[in-house]
XYZ file of C-alpha atoms in Angstrom:
344
model
C -0.068 0.017 0.142
C 2.990 2.524 0.736
C 4.071 2.228 -2.806
C 0.696 2.800 -4.200
C 0.363 5.777 -1.692
C 3.644 7.128 -2.626
C 2.786 7.500 -6.578
C -0.462 9.019 -5.704
C 1.520 12.455 -3.544
C 3.934 12.031 -6.347
C 1.675 12.548 -8.680
C -0.445 15.470 -7.024
C 2.727 16.927 -6.015
C 4.010 17.008 -10.032
C 0.200 18.418 -10.979
C 0.849 21.083 -8.471
C 4.073 22.341 -9.387
C 3.287 22.280 -13.731
C 0.456 24.211 -12.894
C 2.375 26.502 -10.934
C 5.479 26.982 -13.225
C 2.330 28.245 -16.022
C 1.453 30.478 -13.325
C 5.194 31.718 -13.136
C 5.605 32.149 -16.744
C 2.362 34.289 -16.860
C 2.537 36.006 -14.292
C 5.756 37.730 -15.246
C 4.190 40.007 -17.723
C 2.798 41.907 -14.800
C 5.600 43.865 -14.374
C 3.525 47.102 -13.903
C 0.428 46.305 -12.973
C 0.015 46.588 -8.777
C -2.434 44.562 -6.389
C -2.632 45.905 -2.727
C 0.419 47.862 -3.534
C 2.649 44.753 -4.562
C 3.760 44.490 -7.862
C 1.732 41.247 -9.566
C 5.053 40.037 -11.190
C 6.064 39.559 -7.213
C 3.123 36.846 -6.828
C 4.800 34.733 -8.753
C 7.436 34.409 -5.737
C 4.446 31.839 -4.128
C 4.476 29.582 -6.662
C 8.731 29.355 -7.390
C 8.836 25.706 -5.086
C 7.940 24.205 -8.668
C 11.229 23.363 -10.240
C 12.773 22.614 -6.811
C 10.124 20.281 -6.148
C 10.308 18.820 -9.435
C 13.703 18.317 -8.735
C 13.077 16.794 -5.205
C 10.864 14.178 -6.892
C 13.657 13.552 -9.554
C 15.818 12.861 -6.465
C 12.855 10.397 -4.790
C 12.105 8.212 -7.583
C 16.075 8.057 -9.456
C 18.558 7.723 -6.374
C 19.790 4.697 -4.668
C 18.320 2.265 -7.265
C 20.601 -0.467 -9.090
C 20.367 0.767 -12.856
C 21.696 -2.191 -15.615
C 24.202 0.433 -17.037
C 25.247 4.429 -16.800
C 24.625 4.504 -20.972
C 20.966 2.716 -20.665
C 19.971 4.745 -17.965
C 21.171 8.142 -19.974
C 20.081 7.074 -23.017
C 16.536 6.267 -21.892
C 15.941 9.378 -19.580
C 17.734 11.803 -22.499
C 15.744 10.086 -25.465
C 12.604 10.795 -23.294
C 12.897 14.297 -22.625
C 14.918 15.517 -26.245
C 12.507 14.139 -29.190
C 9.400 16.369 -27.458
C 11.349 18.862 -26.570
C 12.992 19.071 -30.628
C 9.359 18.939 -31.603
C 8.072 21.670 -29.811
C 10.967 24.333 -30.037
C 10.752 24.074 -33.501
C 7.005 24.872 -33.396
C 8.035 27.675 -31.289
C 10.695 28.896 -33.514
C 8.433 28.888 -36.496
C 5.921 30.748 -33.975
C 8.195 33.861 -33.599
C 9.693 33.667 -36.750
C 6.639 33.759 -39.069
C 4.230 36.093 -37.236
C 6.723 38.679 -36.635
C 7.915 38.629 -40.353
C 11.759 37.738 -40.086
C 12.695 37.287 -43.430
C 16.774 38.072 -43.379
C 18.925 34.926 -42.567
C 21.167 36.845 -39.631
C 17.619 37.584 -37.940
C 16.689 33.767 -38.123
C 19.799 32.414 -37.390
C 19.778 34.316 -34.257
C 16.392 33.401 -33.369
C 16.718 29.721 -33.762
C 20.126 30.138 -31.784
C 18.250 31.949 -28.712
C 14.918 30.155 -28.975
C 16.958 26.682 -29.118
C 19.806 27.300 -26.424
C 18.534 30.226 -24.436
C 15.069 30.289 -24.700
C 13.972 32.077 -20.734
C 10.805 29.330 -20.836
C 12.792 26.471 -21.696
C 15.834 25.884 -19.584
C 14.484 23.647 -17.251
C 15.147 21.254 -20.347
C 18.777 22.226 -20.461
C 19.132 21.665 -16.469
C 17.942 18.040 -16.278
C 19.931 16.818 -19.174
C 22.560 18.092 -16.902
C 20.809 16.674 -13.979
C 20.524 13.253 -15.950
C 24.571 13.362 -16.052
C 24.823 13.985 -12.470
C 22.367 10.965 -11.168
C 24.428 8.034 -11.910
C 27.534 9.666 -9.523
C 25.299 10.769 -7.072
C 23.452 7.553 -6.943
C 26.394 5.232 -6.612
C 27.447 7.937 -3.565
C 23.950 7.262 -1.730
C 24.145 3.546 -2.497
C 27.184 3.044 -0.119
C 25.829 4.308 3.217
C 21.918 5.200 2.301
C 21.144 7.630 5.068
C 24.680 9.180 5.979
C 25.629 10.151 2.869
C 22.261 11.699 1.912
C 22.318 13.205 5.448
C 25.388 14.948 4.668
C 24.565 16.167 1.062
C 21.457 18.041 2.699
C 23.255 19.514 5.623
C 25.924 20.909 3.067
C 23.304 22.277 0.857
C 21.750 24.231 3.723
C 24.729 25.313 5.123
C 25.621 26.167 1.793
C 22.713 27.924 0.635
C 22.622 30.099 3.772
C 26.129 30.937 3.583
C 25.944 32.330 0.060
C 22.264 34.270 0.862
C 24.317 36.066 3.850
C 27.342 36.798 1.198
C 24.727 37.985 -1.000
C 23.402 40.009 1.620
C 25.979 41.763 2.964
C 28.074 41.991 -0.733
C 30.967 40.391 0.761
C 33.333 38.093 -0.769
C 34.829 34.967 -0.270
C 37.306 32.313 -2.057
C 34.865 29.437 0.148
C 33.594 27.442 -2.772
C 30.978 25.341 -1.649
C 28.664 25.907 -5.281
C 28.783 21.847 -5.555
C 26.219 21.663 -2.939
C 23.817 24.214 -4.270
C 23.115 22.842 -7.876
C 20.553 21.190 -8.460
C 22.013 17.891 -6.486
C 20.832 19.974 -3.165
C 17.639 19.242 -4.098
C 18.017 15.775 -5.655
C 19.151 14.897 -2.310
C 16.748 16.593 0.057
C 13.639 15.090 -2.310
C 15.359 11.394 -1.833
C 15.762 12.224 2.000
C 12.015 13.323 2.555
C 10.913 10.744 0.835
C 12.330 8.388 3.108
C 10.814 10.244 6.392
C 8.068 8.990 8.269
C 6.326 10.576 11.053
C 3.526 9.436 13.399
C 1.265 12.770 13.889
C 0.728 13.770 10.466
C -1.925 16.102 11.221
C 0.945 18.314 13.106
C 3.198 17.865 9.640
C 0.306 19.029 7.759
C -0.367 22.359 10.145
C 3.103 23.158 10.409
C 3.404 22.979 6.679
C 1.085 25.287 5.823
C 2.192 27.877 7.942
C 5.529 27.293 7.065
C 4.452 27.773 3.293
C 2.491 30.853 4.672
C 5.113 32.812 6.495
C 8.046 31.995 3.655
C 5.663 32.782 0.680
C 5.160 36.179 2.485
C 8.621 36.623 2.458
C 9.181 35.991 -0.923
C 6.737 38.395 -2.329
C 7.575 41.435 0.072
C 11.466 41.191 0.007
C 11.652 39.591 -3.473
C 15.433 39.233 -3.490
C 17.484 37.822 -6.392
C 18.679 34.560 -5.054
C 19.618 33.422 -8.721
C 22.641 31.259 -9.123
C 23.922 34.502 -11.116
C 25.024 35.975 -8.035
C 27.808 33.235 -7.240
C 28.722 32.378 -11.075
C 28.827 36.366 -11.745
C 32.532 35.430 -12.995
C 32.086 32.176 -14.378
C 34.406 31.805 -17.147
C 32.053 29.832 -19.346
C 29.229 32.020 -19.044
C 27.027 29.676 -16.782
C 23.661 31.317 -15.842
C 20.858 29.777 -13.926
C 17.511 30.246 -12.703
C 17.324 27.689 -10.197
C 16.486 29.094 -6.954
C 18.578 27.994 -4.223
C 17.911 30.025 -1.648
C 17.274 29.023 2.034
C 13.799 30.627 2.142
C 13.061 28.294 -0.907
C 14.628 25.265 0.167
C 12.418 25.939 3.502
C 9.211 26.639 1.215
C 9.390 23.395 -1.006
C 10.215 21.200 1.943
C 7.202 22.482 3.511
C 5.405 21.669 -0.197
C 6.598 18.229 -0.379
C 5.915 17.282 3.404
C 2.606 18.750 2.989
C 1.456 16.715 0.040
C 3.364 13.673 1.326
C 1.403 13.210 4.511
C -1.872 14.205 3.282
C -4.775 11.028 3.774
C -4.818 10.081 0.345
C -6.607 6.423 0.612
C -9.957 7.719 0.230
C -8.473 10.484 -2.400
C -11.313 10.416 -5.394
C -9.231 12.513 -7.800
C -6.424 9.818 -8.205
C -7.091 9.363 -12.004
C -6.933 12.732 -12.653
C -3.984 13.362 -10.895
C -2.401 10.475 -12.535
C -3.368 11.924 -16.051
C -1.643 15.257 -15.297
C 1.326 13.566 -13.997
C 1.907 11.660 -16.897
C 1.295 14.379 -19.225
C 3.677 16.880 -17.114
C 6.463 16.894 -19.581
C 4.050 17.567 -22.159
C 2.066 20.225 -20.529
C 5.472 22.241 -20.072
C 6.233 22.023 -23.314
C 3.293 22.535 -24.698
C 2.054 25.562 -22.817
C 5.262 27.676 -23.762
C 3.533 27.437 -27.691
C -0.208 28.364 -26.131
C 1.204 30.751 -23.653
C 2.774 32.790 -26.921
C -0.566 32.507 -29.010
C -2.657 33.304 -26.408
C -0.360 36.619 -25.555
C 0.196 37.467 -28.571
C -3.377 38.242 -29.017
C -4.612 39.319 -25.604
C -3.324 42.339 -24.063
C -2.595 42.641 -20.685
C -3.970 45.968 -19.515
C -6.440 47.290 -17.174
C -6.634 47.890 -13.658
C -4.634 45.415 -11.120
C -7.300 43.521 -10.324
C -8.499 43.326 -13.733
C -4.491 42.189 -14.345
C -4.342 39.793 -11.921
C -8.080 38.110 -13.099
C -6.997 37.995 -16.334
C -3.230 35.886 -15.489
C -4.945 33.616 -13.320
C -7.977 32.455 -15.654
C -5.308 32.304 -18.502
C -3.208 29.813 -16.313
C -6.030 27.601 -16.047
C -6.864 27.571 -19.462
C -3.165 27.155 -20.891
C -3.239 24.610 -18.188
C -6.214 22.681 -19.265
C -5.815 23.310 -22.935
C -1.980 21.889 -22.956
C -3.292 19.064 -21.092
C -5.512 18.354 -23.315
C -3.297 18.567 -26.495
C -0.844 16.293 -24.609
C -3.369 13.449 -24.398
C -4.899 14.094 -27.702
C -1.366 13.609 -29.072
C -0.680 10.515 -26.874
C -3.261 8.916 -28.506
C -2.015 9.348 -32.080
C 0.374 6.978 -32.602
C 2.374 9.321 -35.323
C 2.396 12.107 -32.530
C 2.677 9.794 -29.580
C 6.428 10.064 -29.450
C 6.459 13.691 -29.336
C 3.739 14.359 -26.653
C 5.999 14.193 -23.289
C 2.939 11.593 -22.015
C 5.010 9.276 -20.126
């Protein structure tokens, strides 16, 4: 029964996270309008636990496993995300070139390169490529001494996050290099660690998780500080950048979300099929929503009062989420398109 319950809470986590990703992208358009004297785009901070939670789910599912070989693991995982990505990124490139009337070769070449490698809405794909190459190494490390190895990585993740957050806050500099621990490896290890935690009083966990989520979300919205890795890798010679938030506040927020959903009483939950379908469609929704997003906001103007724009963003999030899900489901049923659907 534990295995089934674990699958259900992961399905719910994935469903909530993919919807949150859509909300984040849409709310990014609200840089000028305000609600309660807060710029609308800042409200996206409430939902930015999404990518950390996705990474935590990946860690809980893929770490401490026996794989036939690193090659077979990488081939399966990278192929699964690359084929759908290429299909949809080509459609997105066409959607950018044709409506904007791009005709010159330099302009088209720049559009193709920028969209394929540096399109802000598709950075998660490149993040996951790196994650999959990392997992075989981390997996062997955790398998040697499951609990202690995981605790070590999680503790170093938290310490490194606090250290660099303080350095950033005080605008200080140091030669101390703990950046290895605040890469995605931190969230992978945290997810695996949390997935193995069991609490006797789950009701208290639910209450505490809600309180922590509310507090951390308020902090993020009101202060809205830049916690990106760009601060840490500002002088990195290869020009590496990342949108992965590794602030201690975000780590705590994502942990609260993970533990809240994990400890929900799901035995009599009546929407399991719905969330399972969303979960299986998750990667496809991520890819499809970018295309739908571009189409919707090419024709729908973002104007009005702050409350009107907020309502527009919320309704658009639900609309794009549902349309993307339906498209993925339809594609998954068509043999010639199923491999491009992102449905797993």
